[in-house]
Short mmCIF file of C-alpha atoms and ligand atoms in Angstrom, two decimals:
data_model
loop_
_atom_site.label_atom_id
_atom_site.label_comp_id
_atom_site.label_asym_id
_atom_site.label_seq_id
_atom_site.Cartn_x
_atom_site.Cartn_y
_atom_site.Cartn_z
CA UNK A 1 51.93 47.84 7.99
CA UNK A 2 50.72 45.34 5.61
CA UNK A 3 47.70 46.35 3.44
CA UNK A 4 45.80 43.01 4.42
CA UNK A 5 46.62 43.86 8.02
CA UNK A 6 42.89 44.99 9.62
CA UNK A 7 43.40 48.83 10.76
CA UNK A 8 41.28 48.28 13.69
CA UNK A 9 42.74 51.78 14.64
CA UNK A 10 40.52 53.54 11.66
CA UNK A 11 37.24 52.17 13.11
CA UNK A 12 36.36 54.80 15.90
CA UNK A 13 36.83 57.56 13.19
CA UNK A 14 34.67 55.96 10.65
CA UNK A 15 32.01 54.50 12.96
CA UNK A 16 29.91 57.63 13.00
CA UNK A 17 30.14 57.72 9.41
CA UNK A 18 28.30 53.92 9.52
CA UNK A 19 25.33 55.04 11.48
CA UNK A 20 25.05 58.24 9.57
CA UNK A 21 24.52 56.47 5.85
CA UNK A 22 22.48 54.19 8.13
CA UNK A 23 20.32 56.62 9.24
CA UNK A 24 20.03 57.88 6.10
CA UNK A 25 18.75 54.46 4.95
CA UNK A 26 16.14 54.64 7.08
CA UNK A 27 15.13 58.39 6.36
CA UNK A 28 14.85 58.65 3.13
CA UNK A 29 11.49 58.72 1.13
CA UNK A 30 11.78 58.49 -1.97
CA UNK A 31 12.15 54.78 -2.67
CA UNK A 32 14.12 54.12 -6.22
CA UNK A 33 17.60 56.07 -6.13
CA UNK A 34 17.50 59.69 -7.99
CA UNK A 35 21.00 60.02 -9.81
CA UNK A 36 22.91 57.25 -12.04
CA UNK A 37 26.64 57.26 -10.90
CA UNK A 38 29.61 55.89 -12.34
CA UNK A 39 30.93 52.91 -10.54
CA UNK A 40 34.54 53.76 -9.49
CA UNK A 41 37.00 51.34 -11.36
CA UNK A 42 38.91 48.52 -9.19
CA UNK A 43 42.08 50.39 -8.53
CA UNK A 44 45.94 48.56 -8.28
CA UNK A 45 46.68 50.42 -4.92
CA UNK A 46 43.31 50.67 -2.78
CA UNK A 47 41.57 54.09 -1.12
CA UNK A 48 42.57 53.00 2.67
CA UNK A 49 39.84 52.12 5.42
CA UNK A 50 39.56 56.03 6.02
CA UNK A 51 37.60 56.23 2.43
CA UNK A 52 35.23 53.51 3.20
CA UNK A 53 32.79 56.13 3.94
CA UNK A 54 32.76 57.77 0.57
CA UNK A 55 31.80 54.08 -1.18
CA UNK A 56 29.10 53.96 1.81
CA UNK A 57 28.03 56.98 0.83
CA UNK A 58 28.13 56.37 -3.10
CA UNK A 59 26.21 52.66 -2.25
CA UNK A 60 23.83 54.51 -0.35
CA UNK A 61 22.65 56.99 -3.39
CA UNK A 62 22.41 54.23 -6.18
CA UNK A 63 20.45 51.89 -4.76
CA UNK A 64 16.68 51.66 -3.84
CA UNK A 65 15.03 52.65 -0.80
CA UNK A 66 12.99 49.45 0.71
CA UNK A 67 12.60 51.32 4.45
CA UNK A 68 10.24 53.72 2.22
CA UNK A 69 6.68 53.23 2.83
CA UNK A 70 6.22 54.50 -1.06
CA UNK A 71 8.40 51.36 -1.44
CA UNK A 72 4.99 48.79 -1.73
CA UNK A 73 5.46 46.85 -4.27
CA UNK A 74 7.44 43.83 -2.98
CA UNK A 75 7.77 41.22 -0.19
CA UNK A 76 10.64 43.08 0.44
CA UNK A 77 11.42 46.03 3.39
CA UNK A 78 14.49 47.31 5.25
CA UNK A 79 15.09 44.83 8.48
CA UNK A 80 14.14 46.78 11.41
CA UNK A 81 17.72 48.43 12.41
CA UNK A 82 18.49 46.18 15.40
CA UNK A 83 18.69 43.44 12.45
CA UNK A 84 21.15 45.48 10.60
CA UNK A 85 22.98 46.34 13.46
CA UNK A 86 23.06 42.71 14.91
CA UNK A 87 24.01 41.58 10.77
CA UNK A 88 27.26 43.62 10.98
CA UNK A 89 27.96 41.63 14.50
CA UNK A 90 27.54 38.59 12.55
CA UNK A 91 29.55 39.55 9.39
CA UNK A 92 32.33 40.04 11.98
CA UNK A 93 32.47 36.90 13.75
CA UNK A 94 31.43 34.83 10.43
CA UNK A 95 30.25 31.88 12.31
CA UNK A 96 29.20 29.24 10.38
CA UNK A 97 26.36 26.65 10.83
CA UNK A 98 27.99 23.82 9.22
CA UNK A 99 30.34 22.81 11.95
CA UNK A 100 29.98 23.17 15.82
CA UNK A 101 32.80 24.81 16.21
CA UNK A 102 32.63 27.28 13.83
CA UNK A 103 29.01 28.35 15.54
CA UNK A 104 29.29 27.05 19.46
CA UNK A 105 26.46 29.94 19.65
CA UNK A 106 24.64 30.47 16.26
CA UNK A 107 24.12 26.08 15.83
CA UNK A 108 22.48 26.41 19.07
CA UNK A 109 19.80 29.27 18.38
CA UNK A 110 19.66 27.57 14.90
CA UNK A 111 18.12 24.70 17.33
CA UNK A 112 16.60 27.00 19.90
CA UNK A 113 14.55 29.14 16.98
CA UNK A 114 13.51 26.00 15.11
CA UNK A 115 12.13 24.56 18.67
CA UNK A 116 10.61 28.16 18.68
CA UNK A 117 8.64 27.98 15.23
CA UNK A 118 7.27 24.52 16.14
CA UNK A 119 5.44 26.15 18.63
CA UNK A 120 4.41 29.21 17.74
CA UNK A 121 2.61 27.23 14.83
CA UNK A 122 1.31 25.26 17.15
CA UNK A 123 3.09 21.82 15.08
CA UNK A 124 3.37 18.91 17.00
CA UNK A 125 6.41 17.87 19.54
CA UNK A 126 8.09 15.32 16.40
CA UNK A 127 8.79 18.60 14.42
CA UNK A 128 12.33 19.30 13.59
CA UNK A 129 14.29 21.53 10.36
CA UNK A 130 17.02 23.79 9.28
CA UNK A 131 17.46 26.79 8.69
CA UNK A 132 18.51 27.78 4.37
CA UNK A 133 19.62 30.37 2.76
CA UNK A 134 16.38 31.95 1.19
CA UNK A 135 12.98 30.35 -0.05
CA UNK A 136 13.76 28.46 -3.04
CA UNK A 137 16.48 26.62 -1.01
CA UNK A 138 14.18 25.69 1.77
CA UNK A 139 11.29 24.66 -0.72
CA UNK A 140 13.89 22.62 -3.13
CA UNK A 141 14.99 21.02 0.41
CA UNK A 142 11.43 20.31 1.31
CA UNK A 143 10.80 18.23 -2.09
CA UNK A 144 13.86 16.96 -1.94
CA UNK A 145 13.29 15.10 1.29
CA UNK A 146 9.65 14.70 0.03
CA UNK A 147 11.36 12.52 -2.87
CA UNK A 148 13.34 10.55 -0.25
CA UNK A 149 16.60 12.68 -0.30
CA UNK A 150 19.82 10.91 -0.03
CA UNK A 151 18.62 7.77 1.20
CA UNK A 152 16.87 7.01 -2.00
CA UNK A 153 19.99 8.26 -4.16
CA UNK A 154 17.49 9.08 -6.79
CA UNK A 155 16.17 5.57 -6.86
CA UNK A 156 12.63 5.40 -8.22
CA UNK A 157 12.15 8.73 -8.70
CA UNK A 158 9.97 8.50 -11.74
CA UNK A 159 7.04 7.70 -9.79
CA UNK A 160 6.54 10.51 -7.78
CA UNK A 161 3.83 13.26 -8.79
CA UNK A 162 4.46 17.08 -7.79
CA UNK A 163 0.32 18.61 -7.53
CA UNK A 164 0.90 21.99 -7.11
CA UNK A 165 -1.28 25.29 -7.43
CA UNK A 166 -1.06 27.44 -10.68
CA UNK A 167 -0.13 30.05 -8.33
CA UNK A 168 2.85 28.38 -6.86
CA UNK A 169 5.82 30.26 -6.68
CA UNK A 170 8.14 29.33 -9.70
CA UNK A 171 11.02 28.29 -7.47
CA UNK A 172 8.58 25.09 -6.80
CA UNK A 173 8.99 24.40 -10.24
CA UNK A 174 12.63 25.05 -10.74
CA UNK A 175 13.35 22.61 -7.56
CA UNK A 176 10.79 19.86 -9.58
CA UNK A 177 13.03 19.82 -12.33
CA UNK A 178 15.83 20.16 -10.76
CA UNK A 179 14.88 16.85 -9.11
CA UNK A 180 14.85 15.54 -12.39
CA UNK A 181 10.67 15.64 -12.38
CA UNK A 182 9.88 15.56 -16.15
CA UNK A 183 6.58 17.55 -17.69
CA UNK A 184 4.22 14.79 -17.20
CA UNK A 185 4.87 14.62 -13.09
CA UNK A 186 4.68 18.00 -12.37
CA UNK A 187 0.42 19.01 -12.80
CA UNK A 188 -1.35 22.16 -12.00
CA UNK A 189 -3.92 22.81 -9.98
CA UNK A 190 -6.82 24.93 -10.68
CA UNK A 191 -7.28 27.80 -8.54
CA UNK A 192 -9.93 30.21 -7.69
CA UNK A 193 -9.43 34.26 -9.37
CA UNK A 194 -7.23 35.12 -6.10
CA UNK A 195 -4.64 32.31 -6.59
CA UNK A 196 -6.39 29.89 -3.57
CA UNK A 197 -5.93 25.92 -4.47
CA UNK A 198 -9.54 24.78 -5.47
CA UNK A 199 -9.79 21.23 -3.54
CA UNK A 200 -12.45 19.64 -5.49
CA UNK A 201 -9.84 20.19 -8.64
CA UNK A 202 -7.19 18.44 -6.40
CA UNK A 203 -9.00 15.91 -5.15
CA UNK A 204 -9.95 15.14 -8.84
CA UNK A 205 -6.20 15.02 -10.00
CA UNK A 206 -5.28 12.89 -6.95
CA UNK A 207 -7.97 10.45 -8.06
CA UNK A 208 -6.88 10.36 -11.61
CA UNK A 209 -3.45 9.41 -10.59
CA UNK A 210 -1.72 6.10 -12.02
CA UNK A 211 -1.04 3.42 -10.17
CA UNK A 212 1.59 3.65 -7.62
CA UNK A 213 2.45 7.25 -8.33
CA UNK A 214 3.39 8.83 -5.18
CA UNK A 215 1.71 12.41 -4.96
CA UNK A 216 3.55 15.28 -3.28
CA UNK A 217 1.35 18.21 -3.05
CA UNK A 218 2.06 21.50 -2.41
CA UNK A 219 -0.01 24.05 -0.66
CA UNK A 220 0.61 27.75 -0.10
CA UNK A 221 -0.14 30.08 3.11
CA UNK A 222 -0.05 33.48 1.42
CA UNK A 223 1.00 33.52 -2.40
CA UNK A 224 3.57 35.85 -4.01
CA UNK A 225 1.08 37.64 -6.33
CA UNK A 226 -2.08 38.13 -4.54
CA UNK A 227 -0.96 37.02 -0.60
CA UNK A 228 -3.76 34.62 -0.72
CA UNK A 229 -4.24 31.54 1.81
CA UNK A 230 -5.20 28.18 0.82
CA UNK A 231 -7.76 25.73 2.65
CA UNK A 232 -4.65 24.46 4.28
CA UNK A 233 -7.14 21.99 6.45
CA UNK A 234 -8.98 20.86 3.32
CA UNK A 235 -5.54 19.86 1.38
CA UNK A 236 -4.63 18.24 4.64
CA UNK A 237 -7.68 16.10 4.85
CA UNK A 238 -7.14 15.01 1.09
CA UNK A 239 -3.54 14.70 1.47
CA UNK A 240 -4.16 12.13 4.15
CA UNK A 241 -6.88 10.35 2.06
CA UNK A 242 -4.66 9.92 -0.71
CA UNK A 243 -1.41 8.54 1.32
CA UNK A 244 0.20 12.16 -0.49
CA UNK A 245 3.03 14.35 1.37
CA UNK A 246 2.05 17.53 1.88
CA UNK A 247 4.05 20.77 1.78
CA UNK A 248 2.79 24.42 2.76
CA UNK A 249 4.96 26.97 0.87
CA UNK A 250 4.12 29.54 4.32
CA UNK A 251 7.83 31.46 3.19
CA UNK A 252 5.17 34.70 2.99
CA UNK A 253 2.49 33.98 5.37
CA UNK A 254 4.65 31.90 7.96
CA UNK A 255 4.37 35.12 9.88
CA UNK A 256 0.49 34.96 11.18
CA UNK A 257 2.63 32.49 13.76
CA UNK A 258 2.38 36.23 15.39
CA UNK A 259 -0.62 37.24 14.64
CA UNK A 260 -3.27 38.11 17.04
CA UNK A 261 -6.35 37.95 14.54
CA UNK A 262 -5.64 35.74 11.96
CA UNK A 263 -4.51 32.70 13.22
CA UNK A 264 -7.04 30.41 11.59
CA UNK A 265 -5.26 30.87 8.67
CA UNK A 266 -2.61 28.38 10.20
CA UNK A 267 -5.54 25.61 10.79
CA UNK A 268 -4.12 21.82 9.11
CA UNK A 269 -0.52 23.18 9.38
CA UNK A 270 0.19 20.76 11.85
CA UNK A 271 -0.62 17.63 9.73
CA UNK A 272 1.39 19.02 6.91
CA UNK A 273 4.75 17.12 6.16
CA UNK A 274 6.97 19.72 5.46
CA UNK A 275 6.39 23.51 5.96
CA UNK A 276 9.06 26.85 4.47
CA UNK A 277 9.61 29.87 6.60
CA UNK A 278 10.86 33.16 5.11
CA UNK A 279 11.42 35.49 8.00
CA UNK A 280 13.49 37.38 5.25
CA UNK A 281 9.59 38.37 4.09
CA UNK A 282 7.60 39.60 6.81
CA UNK A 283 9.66 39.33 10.13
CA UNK A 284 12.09 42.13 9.32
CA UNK A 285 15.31 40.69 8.81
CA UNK A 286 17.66 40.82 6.29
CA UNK A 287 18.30 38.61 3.49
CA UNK A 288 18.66 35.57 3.57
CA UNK A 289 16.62 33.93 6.28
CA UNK A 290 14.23 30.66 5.36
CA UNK A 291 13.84 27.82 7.25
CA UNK A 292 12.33 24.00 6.40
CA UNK A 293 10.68 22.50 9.00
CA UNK A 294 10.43 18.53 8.19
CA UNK A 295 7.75 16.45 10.78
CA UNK A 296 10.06 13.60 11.87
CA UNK A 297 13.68 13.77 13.39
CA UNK A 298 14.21 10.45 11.22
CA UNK A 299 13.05 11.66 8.15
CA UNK A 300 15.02 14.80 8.67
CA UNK A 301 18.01 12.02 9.39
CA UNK A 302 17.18 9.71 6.36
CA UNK A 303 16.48 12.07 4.08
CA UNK A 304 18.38 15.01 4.66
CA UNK A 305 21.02 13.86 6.77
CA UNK A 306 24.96 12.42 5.16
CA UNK A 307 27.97 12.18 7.61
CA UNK A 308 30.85 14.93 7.19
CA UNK A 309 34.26 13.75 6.96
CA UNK A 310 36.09 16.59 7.98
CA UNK A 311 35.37 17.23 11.53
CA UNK A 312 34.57 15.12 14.06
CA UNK A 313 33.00 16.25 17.16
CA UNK A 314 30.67 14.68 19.69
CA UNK A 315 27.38 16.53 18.99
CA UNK A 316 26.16 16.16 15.48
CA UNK A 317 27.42 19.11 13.50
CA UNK A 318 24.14 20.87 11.53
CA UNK A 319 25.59 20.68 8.36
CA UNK A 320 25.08 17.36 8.26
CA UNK A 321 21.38 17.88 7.28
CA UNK A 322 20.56 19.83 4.29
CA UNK A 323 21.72 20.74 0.57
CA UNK A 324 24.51 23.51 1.65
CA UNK A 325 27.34 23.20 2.83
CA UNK A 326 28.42 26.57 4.61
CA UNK A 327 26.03 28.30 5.90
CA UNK A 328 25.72 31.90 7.18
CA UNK A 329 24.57 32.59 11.17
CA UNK A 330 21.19 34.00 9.92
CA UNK A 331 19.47 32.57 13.06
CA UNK A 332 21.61 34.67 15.10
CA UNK A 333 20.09 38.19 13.43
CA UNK A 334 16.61 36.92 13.82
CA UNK A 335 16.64 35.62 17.13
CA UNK A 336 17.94 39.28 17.87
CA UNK A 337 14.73 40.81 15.88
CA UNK A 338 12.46 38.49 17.68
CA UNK A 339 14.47 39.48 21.46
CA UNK A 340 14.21 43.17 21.01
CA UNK A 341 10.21 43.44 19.58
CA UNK A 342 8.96 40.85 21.31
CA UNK A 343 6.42 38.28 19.61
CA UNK A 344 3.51 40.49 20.68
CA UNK A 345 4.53 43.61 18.61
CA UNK A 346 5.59 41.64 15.53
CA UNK A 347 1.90 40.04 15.51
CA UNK A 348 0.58 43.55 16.00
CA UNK A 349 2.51 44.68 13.28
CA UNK A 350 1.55 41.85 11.20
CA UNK A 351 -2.29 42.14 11.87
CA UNK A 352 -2.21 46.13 11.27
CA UNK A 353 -0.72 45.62 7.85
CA UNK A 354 -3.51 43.26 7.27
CA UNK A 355 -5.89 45.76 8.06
CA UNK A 356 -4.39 48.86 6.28
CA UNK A 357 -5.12 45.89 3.24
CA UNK A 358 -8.32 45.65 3.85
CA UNK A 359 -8.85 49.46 3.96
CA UNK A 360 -6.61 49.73 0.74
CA UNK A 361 -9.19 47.25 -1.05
CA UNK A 362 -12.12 49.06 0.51
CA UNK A 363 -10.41 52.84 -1.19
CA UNK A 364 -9.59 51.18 -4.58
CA UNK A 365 -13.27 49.47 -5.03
CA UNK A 366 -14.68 53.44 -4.41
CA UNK A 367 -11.70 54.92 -6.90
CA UNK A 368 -13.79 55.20 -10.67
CA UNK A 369 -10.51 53.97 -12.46
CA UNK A 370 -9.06 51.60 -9.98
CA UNK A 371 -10.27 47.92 -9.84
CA UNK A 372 -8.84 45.72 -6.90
CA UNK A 373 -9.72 42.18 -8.90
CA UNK A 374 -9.82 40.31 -5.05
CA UNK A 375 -10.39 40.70 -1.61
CA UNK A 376 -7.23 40.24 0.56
CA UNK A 377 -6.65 37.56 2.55
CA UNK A 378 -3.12 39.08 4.02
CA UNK A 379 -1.39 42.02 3.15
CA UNK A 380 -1.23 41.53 -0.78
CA UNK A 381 -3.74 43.50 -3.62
CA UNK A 382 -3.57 43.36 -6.88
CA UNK A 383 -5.57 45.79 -9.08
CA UNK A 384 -6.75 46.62 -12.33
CA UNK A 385 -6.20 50.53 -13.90
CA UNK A 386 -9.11 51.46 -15.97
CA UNK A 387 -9.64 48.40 -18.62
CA UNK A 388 -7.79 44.92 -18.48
CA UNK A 389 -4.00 45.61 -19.71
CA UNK A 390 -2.92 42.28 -21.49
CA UNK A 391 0.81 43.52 -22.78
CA UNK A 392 1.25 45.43 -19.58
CA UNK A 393 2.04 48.47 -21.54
CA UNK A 394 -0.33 50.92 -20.18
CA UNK A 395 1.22 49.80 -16.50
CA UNK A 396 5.14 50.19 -17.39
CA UNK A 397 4.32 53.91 -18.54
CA UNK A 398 2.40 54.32 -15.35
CA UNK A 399 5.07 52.89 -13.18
CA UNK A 400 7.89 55.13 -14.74
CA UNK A 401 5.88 58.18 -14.22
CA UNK A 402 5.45 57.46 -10.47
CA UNK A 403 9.01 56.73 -10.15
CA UNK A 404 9.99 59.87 -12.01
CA UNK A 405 7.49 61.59 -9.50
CA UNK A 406 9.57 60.30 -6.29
CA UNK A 407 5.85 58.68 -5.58
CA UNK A 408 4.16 55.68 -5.09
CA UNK A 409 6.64 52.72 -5.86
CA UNK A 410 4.35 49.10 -6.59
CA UNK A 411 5.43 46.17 -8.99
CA UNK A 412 3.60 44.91 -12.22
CA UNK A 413 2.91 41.42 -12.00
CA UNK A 414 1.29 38.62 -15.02
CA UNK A 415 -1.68 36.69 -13.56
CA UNK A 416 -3.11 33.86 -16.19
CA UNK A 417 -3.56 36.50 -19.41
CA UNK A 418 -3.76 39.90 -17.79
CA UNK A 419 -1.12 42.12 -16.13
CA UNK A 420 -1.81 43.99 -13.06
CA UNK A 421 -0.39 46.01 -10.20
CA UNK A 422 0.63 44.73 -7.10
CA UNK A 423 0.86 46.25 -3.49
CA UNK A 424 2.72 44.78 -0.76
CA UNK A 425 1.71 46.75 2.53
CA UNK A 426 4.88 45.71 4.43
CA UNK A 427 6.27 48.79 5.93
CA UNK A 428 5.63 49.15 9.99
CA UNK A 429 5.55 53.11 8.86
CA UNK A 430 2.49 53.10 6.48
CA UNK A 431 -0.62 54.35 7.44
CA UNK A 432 -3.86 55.25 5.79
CA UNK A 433 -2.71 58.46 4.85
CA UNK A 434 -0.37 56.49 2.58
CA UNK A 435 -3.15 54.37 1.20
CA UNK A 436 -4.89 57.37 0.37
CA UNK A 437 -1.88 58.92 -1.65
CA UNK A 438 -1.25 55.55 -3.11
CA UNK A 439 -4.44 56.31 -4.68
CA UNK A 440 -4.17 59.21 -6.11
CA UNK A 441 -0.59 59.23 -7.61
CA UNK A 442 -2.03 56.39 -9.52
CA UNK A 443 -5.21 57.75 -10.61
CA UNK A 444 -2.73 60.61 -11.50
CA UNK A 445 -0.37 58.80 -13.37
CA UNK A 446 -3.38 57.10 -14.98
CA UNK A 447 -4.80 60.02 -16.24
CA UNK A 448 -1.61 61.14 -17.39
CA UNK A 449 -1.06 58.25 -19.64
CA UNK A 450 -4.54 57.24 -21.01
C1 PLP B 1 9.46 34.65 -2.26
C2 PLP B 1 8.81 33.35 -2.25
C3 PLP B 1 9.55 32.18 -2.44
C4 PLP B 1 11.03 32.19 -2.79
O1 PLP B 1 11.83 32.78 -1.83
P1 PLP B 1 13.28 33.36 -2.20
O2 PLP B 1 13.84 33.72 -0.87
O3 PLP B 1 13.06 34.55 -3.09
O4 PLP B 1 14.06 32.30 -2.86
C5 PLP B 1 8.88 30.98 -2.34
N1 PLP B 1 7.55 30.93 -2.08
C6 PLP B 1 6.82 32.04 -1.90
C7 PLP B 1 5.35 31.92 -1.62
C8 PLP B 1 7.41 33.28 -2.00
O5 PLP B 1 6.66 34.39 -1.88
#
């Protein structure tokens, strides 16, 4: 038998070995991985399929731990398991969204789920989108068909203006420039302490605009350091005023689509131009999952859409809208996720997490040495330990001790001149008897360090 020949015949023996180190994913607590180990040299003649379990095994140790609940310190979790499961499904067939026939099934749901967003976000009948592979891709294909896209081939480019928060994500800014945006077009909005877009500083920079610029403002629903919302309504209303697209980064908070509670948060969405999506975030699926929704199906053709040679079939193929070319079946493993919980528990999920924030902020403002520095408008908080760190220092030492513990994992982040610590409540598994630990490993580790 050829080496390259698939030994189908090995996988019964090795299959309980998959959901073992799976389990195991989802068991273990200790969220950052305990030993270093050597990585195992590529070798001329290869270990066989019936070895496959060792390197599972070995990939399993070495890396971290994101199903951990300790794990809070990113926008990051395990997918729920039917998400993993349904992944490996879809790393088997390899479907591909680019041409029909390469995704009879996955082109379909990629059409079925972006029906589905429209209206769980309650966006008007003329929305339309695609799904891309993570959230910078989706928001560099937003401004991209904000600038026109193909149809302008770059023409005229020079007048457009890019307004966006100082709290933006910095993949808005890599897409700017990569859109060949120079300093001068790209401004900064003033926001309020927790990262929310102040209007009346927007409104003045839309007023103060040149001549003929064409504004493209960006608004965010739930930002990366503190999870805050912006007065999506408000940048709507001055968005229409001043003839300016408008794009809502939602790749965190596109979620409270779900929610039970907090769905005022989503008010103005539907008058936006161009929205992200990152189920990869808070809808339990694996990496990568982001979708663009675009409000026009001839915008989305104009501006995002160029004929492919290389197939031709009698529905349009999707990959003749968007920046990639091939493009994995994503859809597929999240219309799973969203078939097996159900819409009702994700919201519930979503809208406990929010809470468990809220009691998180309400422990930290009673803790003498922790200072949460805002109240949370999702399931972000940032906090202070003891007296403003500006190197970020004091925090590193503090973070290495906790990992060295096996406790409380959560991520430093810079906001303007101070560095602070940053939860992100995003495992279904925490409760408040986590928040409460959180606590004290890190008045712990603070006292250890001061
Ligand atoms: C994470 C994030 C992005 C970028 O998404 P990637 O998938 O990491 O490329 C964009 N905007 C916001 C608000 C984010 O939190």
């Amino acid at each position: 038998m050829s080496a390259l020949e698939f030994e189908l015949n090995a996988l019964p023996g090795i299959g309980a070995d998959l959901l073992r180190e799976i389990t195991r994913i989802y068991e273990s607590s200790v969220p950052m991985p305990t030993a270093v180990h050597a990585i195992p040299s590529v070798p001329k003649v290869g270990r066989g399929m019936a070895r496959l379990p060792e390197l599972w095994a070995l990939i399993v140790d070495s890396s971290s731990r994101l199903a951990s609940p300790w794990m809070s310190g990113h926008m990051d979790t395990a997918p729920h398991p039917a998400a993993a499961l349904t992944q490996a499904v879809v790393a088997a067939l390899n479907n591909n969204l680019l041409f029909r026939e390469l995704s009879p099934f996955a082109s379909d749901i990629e059409e079925h789920l972006i029906a589905h967003f429209t209206r769980a976000l309650g966006l008007g009948n003329d929305w339309t989108g695609l799904f891309a592979s993570g959230g910078s891709i989706a928001g560099l294909t937003a401004l991209f068909a904000a600038v026109g896209g193909y149809a302008g081939a770059g023409e005229g480019r020079d007048r457009f203006r890019l307004l966006m928060p100082e709290s933006a994500h910095v993949s808005l800014r890599k897409a700017a420039i990569v859109l060949g945006m120079i300093e001068r077009q790209i401004q900064r909005i003033d926001c309020d302490d927790a990262g929310r877009l102040d209007p009346a500083a927007l409104e003045q920079s839309l007023r103060q605009l040149p001549g003929g610029a064409r504004p493209i403002v960006v608004s965010v629903l739930g930002t990366t350091i503190h999870g805050s919302v912006d007065d999506i309504a408000a940048v709507a209303a001055l968005c229409a005023r001043y003839g300016a697209w408008h794009h809502v980064d939602a790749i965190h908070g596109g979620a409270l689509a779900y929610s039970h509670h907090h769905r005022h948060f989503l008010s103005g969405l539907d008058q936006a131009d161009s929205i992200t999506l990152g189920p990869q975030k808070w809808m339990y699926v694996p990496r990568v999952s982001a979708i663009c929704l675009l409000r026009g199906q001839q915008r989305l053709d104009d501006a995002l859409g160029l004929p492919l040679p290389y197939s031709i079939g009698e529905r349009p193929h999707r990959g003749r809208w968007g920046l990639q070319g091939s493009r994995p079946a994503d859809a597929v493993v999240l219309w799973a996720i969203l078939q097996t919980l159900g819409t009702d528990a994700l919201g519930s999920i979503i809208d406990r997490l929010i809470g468990l924030t809220t009691k998180f902020h309400e422990l930290l403002t009673e803790s003498q040495t922790l200072v949460p520095t805002h109240k949370p408008d999702l399931n972000l908080q940032v906090f202070r330990i003891g007296k403003a760190d500006r190197s970020g220092d004091r925090l590193a030492a503090i973070q290495e001790r906790l990992a060295a513990a096996g406790a409380t994992w959560m991520s430093i982040s810079r906001w303007r001149d101070e560095v602070l610590m940053r939860a992100v409540l995003l495992s279904p598994s925490l409760t408040e008897a986590h928040l409460r630990q959180f606590v004290r490993d890190i008045e712990k580790a603070a006292d250890q360090t001061a």
